[in-house]
Coordinates of C-alpha atoms in Angstrom, one line a residue:
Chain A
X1497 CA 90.8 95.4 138.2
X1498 CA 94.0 96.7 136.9
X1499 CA 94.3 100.1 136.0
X1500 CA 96.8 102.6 134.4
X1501 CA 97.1 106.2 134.5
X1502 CA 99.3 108.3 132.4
X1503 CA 99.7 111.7 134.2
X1504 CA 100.7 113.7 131.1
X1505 CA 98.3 114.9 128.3
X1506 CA 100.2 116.8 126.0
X1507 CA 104.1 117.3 126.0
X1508 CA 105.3 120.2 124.3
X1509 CA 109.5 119.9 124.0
X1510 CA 111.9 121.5 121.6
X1511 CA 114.5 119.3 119.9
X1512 CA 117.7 118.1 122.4
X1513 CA 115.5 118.3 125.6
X1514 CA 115.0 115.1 127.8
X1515 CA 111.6 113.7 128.0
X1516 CA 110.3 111.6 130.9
X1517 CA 106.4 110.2 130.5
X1518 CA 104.6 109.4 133.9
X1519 CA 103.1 105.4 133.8
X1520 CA 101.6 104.1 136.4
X1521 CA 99.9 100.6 137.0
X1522 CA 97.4 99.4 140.2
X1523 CA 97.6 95.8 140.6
X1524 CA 100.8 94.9 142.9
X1525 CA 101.9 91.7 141.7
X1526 CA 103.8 90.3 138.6
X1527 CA 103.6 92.6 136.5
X1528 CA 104.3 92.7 132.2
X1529 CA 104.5 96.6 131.3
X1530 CA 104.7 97.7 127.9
X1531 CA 104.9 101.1 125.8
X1532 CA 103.7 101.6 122.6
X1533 CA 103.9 104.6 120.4
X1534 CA 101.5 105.5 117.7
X1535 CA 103.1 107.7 115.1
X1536 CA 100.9 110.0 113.0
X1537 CA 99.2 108.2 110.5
X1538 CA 100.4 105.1 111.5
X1539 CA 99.2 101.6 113.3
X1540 CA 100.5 101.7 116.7
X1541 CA 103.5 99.4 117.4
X1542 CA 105.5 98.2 120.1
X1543 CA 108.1 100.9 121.7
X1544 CA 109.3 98.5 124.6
X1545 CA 108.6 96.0 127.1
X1546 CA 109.7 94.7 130.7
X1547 CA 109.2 91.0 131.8
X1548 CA 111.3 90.6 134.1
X1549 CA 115.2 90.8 135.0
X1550 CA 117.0 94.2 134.9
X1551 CA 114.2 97.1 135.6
X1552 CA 115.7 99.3 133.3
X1553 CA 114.7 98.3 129.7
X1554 CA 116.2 99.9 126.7
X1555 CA 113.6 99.8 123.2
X1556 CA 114.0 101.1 120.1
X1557 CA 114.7 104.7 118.7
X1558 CA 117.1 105.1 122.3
X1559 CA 114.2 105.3 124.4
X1560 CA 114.2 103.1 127.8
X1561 CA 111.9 103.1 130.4
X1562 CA 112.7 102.1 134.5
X1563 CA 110.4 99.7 137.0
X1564 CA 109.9 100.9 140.1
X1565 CA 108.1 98.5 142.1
X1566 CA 107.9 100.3 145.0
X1567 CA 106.2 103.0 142.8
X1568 CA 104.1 101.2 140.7
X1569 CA 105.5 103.3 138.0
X1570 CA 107.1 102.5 134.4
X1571 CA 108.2 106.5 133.4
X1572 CA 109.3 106.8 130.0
X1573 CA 112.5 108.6 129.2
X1574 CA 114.7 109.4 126.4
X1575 CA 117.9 112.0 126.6
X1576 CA 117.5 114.1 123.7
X1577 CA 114.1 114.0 121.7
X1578 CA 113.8 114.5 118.0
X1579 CA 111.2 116.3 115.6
X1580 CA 110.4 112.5 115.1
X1581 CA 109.5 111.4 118.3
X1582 CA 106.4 113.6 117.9
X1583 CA 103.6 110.5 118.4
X1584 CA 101.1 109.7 120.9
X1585 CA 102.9 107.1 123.8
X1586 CA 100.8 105.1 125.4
X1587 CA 101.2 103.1 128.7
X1588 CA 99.8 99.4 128.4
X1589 CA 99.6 96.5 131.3
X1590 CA 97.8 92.7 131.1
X1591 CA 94.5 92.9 132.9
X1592 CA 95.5 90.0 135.5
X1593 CA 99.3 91.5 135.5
X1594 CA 101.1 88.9 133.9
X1595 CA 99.0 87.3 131.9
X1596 CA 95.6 88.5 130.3
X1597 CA 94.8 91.4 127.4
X1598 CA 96.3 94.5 127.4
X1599 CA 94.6 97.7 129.4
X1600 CA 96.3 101.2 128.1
X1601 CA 96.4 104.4 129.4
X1602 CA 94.9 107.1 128.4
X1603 CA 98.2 108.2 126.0
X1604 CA 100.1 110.9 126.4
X1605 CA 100.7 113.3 122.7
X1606 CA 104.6 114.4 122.8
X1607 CA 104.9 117.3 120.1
X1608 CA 109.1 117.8 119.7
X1609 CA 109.2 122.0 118.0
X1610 CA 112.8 121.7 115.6
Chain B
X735 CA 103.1 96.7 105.7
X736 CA 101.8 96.3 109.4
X737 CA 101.0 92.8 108.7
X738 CA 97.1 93.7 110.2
X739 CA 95.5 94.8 107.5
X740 CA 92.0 96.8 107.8
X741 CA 89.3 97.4 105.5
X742 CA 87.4 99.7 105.3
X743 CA 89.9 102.5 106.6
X744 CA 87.2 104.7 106.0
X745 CA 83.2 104.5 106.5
X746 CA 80.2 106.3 107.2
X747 CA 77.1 105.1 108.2
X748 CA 73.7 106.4 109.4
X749 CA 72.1 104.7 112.3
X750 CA 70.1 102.4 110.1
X751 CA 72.5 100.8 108.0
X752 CA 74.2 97.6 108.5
X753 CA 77.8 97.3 107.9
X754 CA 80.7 95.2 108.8
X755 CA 84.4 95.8 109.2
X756 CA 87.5 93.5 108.2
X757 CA 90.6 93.0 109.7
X758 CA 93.0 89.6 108.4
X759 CA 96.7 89.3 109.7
X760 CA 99.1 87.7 107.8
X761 CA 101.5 87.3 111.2
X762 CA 100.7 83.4 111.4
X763 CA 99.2 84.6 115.2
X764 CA 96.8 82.4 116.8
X765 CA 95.1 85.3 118.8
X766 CA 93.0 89.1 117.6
X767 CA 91.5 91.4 119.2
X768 CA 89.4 94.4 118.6
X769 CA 89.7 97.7 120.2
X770 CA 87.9 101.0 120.0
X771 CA 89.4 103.9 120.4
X772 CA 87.4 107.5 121.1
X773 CA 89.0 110.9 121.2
X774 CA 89.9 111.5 125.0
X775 CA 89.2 107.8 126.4
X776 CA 91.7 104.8 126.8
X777 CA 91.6 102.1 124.2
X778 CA 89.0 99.8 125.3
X779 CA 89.3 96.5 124.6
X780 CA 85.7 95.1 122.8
X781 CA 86.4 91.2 122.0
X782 CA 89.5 88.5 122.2
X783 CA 89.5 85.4 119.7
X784 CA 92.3 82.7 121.1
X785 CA 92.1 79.9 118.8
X786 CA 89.2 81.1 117.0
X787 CA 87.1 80.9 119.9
X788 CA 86.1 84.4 121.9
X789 CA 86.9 84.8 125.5
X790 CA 86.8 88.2 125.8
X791 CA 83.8 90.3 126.1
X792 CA 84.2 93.5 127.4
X793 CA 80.6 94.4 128.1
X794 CA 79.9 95.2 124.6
X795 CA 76.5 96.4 123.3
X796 CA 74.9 93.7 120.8
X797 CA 75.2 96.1 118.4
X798 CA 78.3 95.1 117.3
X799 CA 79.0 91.3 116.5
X800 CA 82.1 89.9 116.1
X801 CA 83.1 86.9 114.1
X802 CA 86.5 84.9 113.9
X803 CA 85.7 82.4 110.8
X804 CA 89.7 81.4 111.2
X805 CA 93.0 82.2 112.7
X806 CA 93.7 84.7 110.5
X807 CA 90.6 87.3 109.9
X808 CA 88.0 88.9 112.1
X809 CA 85.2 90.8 111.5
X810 CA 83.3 93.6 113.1
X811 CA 79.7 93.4 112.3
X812 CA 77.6 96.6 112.9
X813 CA 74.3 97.1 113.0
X814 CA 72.0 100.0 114.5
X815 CA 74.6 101.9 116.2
X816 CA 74.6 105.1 117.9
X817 CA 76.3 108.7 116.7
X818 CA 78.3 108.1 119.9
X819 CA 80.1 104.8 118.4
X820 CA 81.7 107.1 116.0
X821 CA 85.7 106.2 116.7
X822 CA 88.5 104.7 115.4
X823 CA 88.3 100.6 115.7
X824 CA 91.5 99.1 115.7
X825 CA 92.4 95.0 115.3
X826 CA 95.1 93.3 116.2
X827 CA 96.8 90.0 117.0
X828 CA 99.8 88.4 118.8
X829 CA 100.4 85.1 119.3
X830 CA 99.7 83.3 122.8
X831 CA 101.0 80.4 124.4
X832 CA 100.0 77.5 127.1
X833 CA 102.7 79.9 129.3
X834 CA 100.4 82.9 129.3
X835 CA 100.2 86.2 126.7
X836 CA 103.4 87.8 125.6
X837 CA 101.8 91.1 125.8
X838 CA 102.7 92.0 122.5
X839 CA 100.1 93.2 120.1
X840 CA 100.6 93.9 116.3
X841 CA 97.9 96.6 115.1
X842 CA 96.0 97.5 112.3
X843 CA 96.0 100.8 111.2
X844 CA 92.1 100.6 111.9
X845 CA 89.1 102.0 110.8
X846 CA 87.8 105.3 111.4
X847 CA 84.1 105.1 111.5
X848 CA 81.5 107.8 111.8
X849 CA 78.0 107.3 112.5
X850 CA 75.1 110.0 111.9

């Protein structure tokens, strides 16, 4: 069965510094990765997604994410983090891969200090 | 506006009680889901409705019950449950097609529920 592991629990970063989020999945194939972000107090919602095509995938709010395949990773990044990036991310992947519902991670809590 | 709307957000229950929880989206989607999600644990996924009918499972206690009377609402009925089912339960839809799942889910803001 697929899996997902998010190696970061709690991010602690001050405003300007880079952030990079560990994601990575288990099953080998085709693949659909996804991140979503839960603001707090909010629903969560859709941060980005990759299909297929260029590995690099740019979302909203400048945040991108890369697909290594040969890592089984999809890390998170952004260059410079806001006080409004603080949220929980979470990592998410289909169950067969491609197709099927959506396993997450265990989500990672970034906390941006102004 | 999420376009998933829950109700209650709120609810306490003791282990006696029966209870349901309501979710309707207002996305047109022809797929919802309901998640749980406990402090410290991954979302995990409890049912899937495609096309009103369920084919998803996840292992689920009977406990809880779902029910999808149409496309757009779904309901989480609860009866007898444990302190330890105390969590936030989260619905949410997307809209599939014959070419598989886009993957993208549209949430609720869910419903925190405590059980004593």
């Amino acid at each position: 069965a697929q899996s997902v592991s998010q190696h970061n629990h709690h991010v602690i970063l001050s405003e300007a510094a880079s952030l990079e989020l560990g994601c990575n999945y288990s099953y080998g194939g085709t693949v659909n990765l996804f991140w979503y972000v839960q603001y707090p107090g909010q629903h969560l919602q859709l941060l980005l997604k990759y299909f297929s095509g260029d590995p690099l995938v740019k979302g909203i709010k400048g945040f991108e994410a890369e697909f290594i395949k040969s890592k089984f990773s999809f890390n998170l990044r952004k260059p410079s983090v806001q006080w409004s990036d603080t949220a929980e991310y979470f990592c998410a992947v289909p169950q067969g891969g491609s197709q099927g519902n959506l396993i997450f991670g265990k989500g990672t809590k970034l906390s941006v200090k102004p | 506006e999420t376009g998933v709307t829950q109700t209650p957000r709120h609810l306490v229950m003791g282990m006696t009680n029966k209870k349901s929880l309501k979710c309707e989206q207002h996305l047109g989607h022809n797929a919802m889901y309901w998640y749980k999600q406990s402090a410290k644990k991954p979302l995990e996924l409890m049912f899937v409705y495609n096309f009103k009918e369920q084919t998803e499972n996840n292992s689920v206690p009977s406990r809880f019950s779902p029910e999808c009377p149409n496309s757009s609402h779904l309901f989480l009925h609860l009866h007898t449950l444990q302190p330890e089912d105390s969590a936030l339960y989260l619905c949410a839809s997307s809209q599939e097609s014959s070419g598989g799942p886009t993957g993208e889910l549209f949430f609720g803001e869910g419903s925190r529920l405590t059980v004593l």
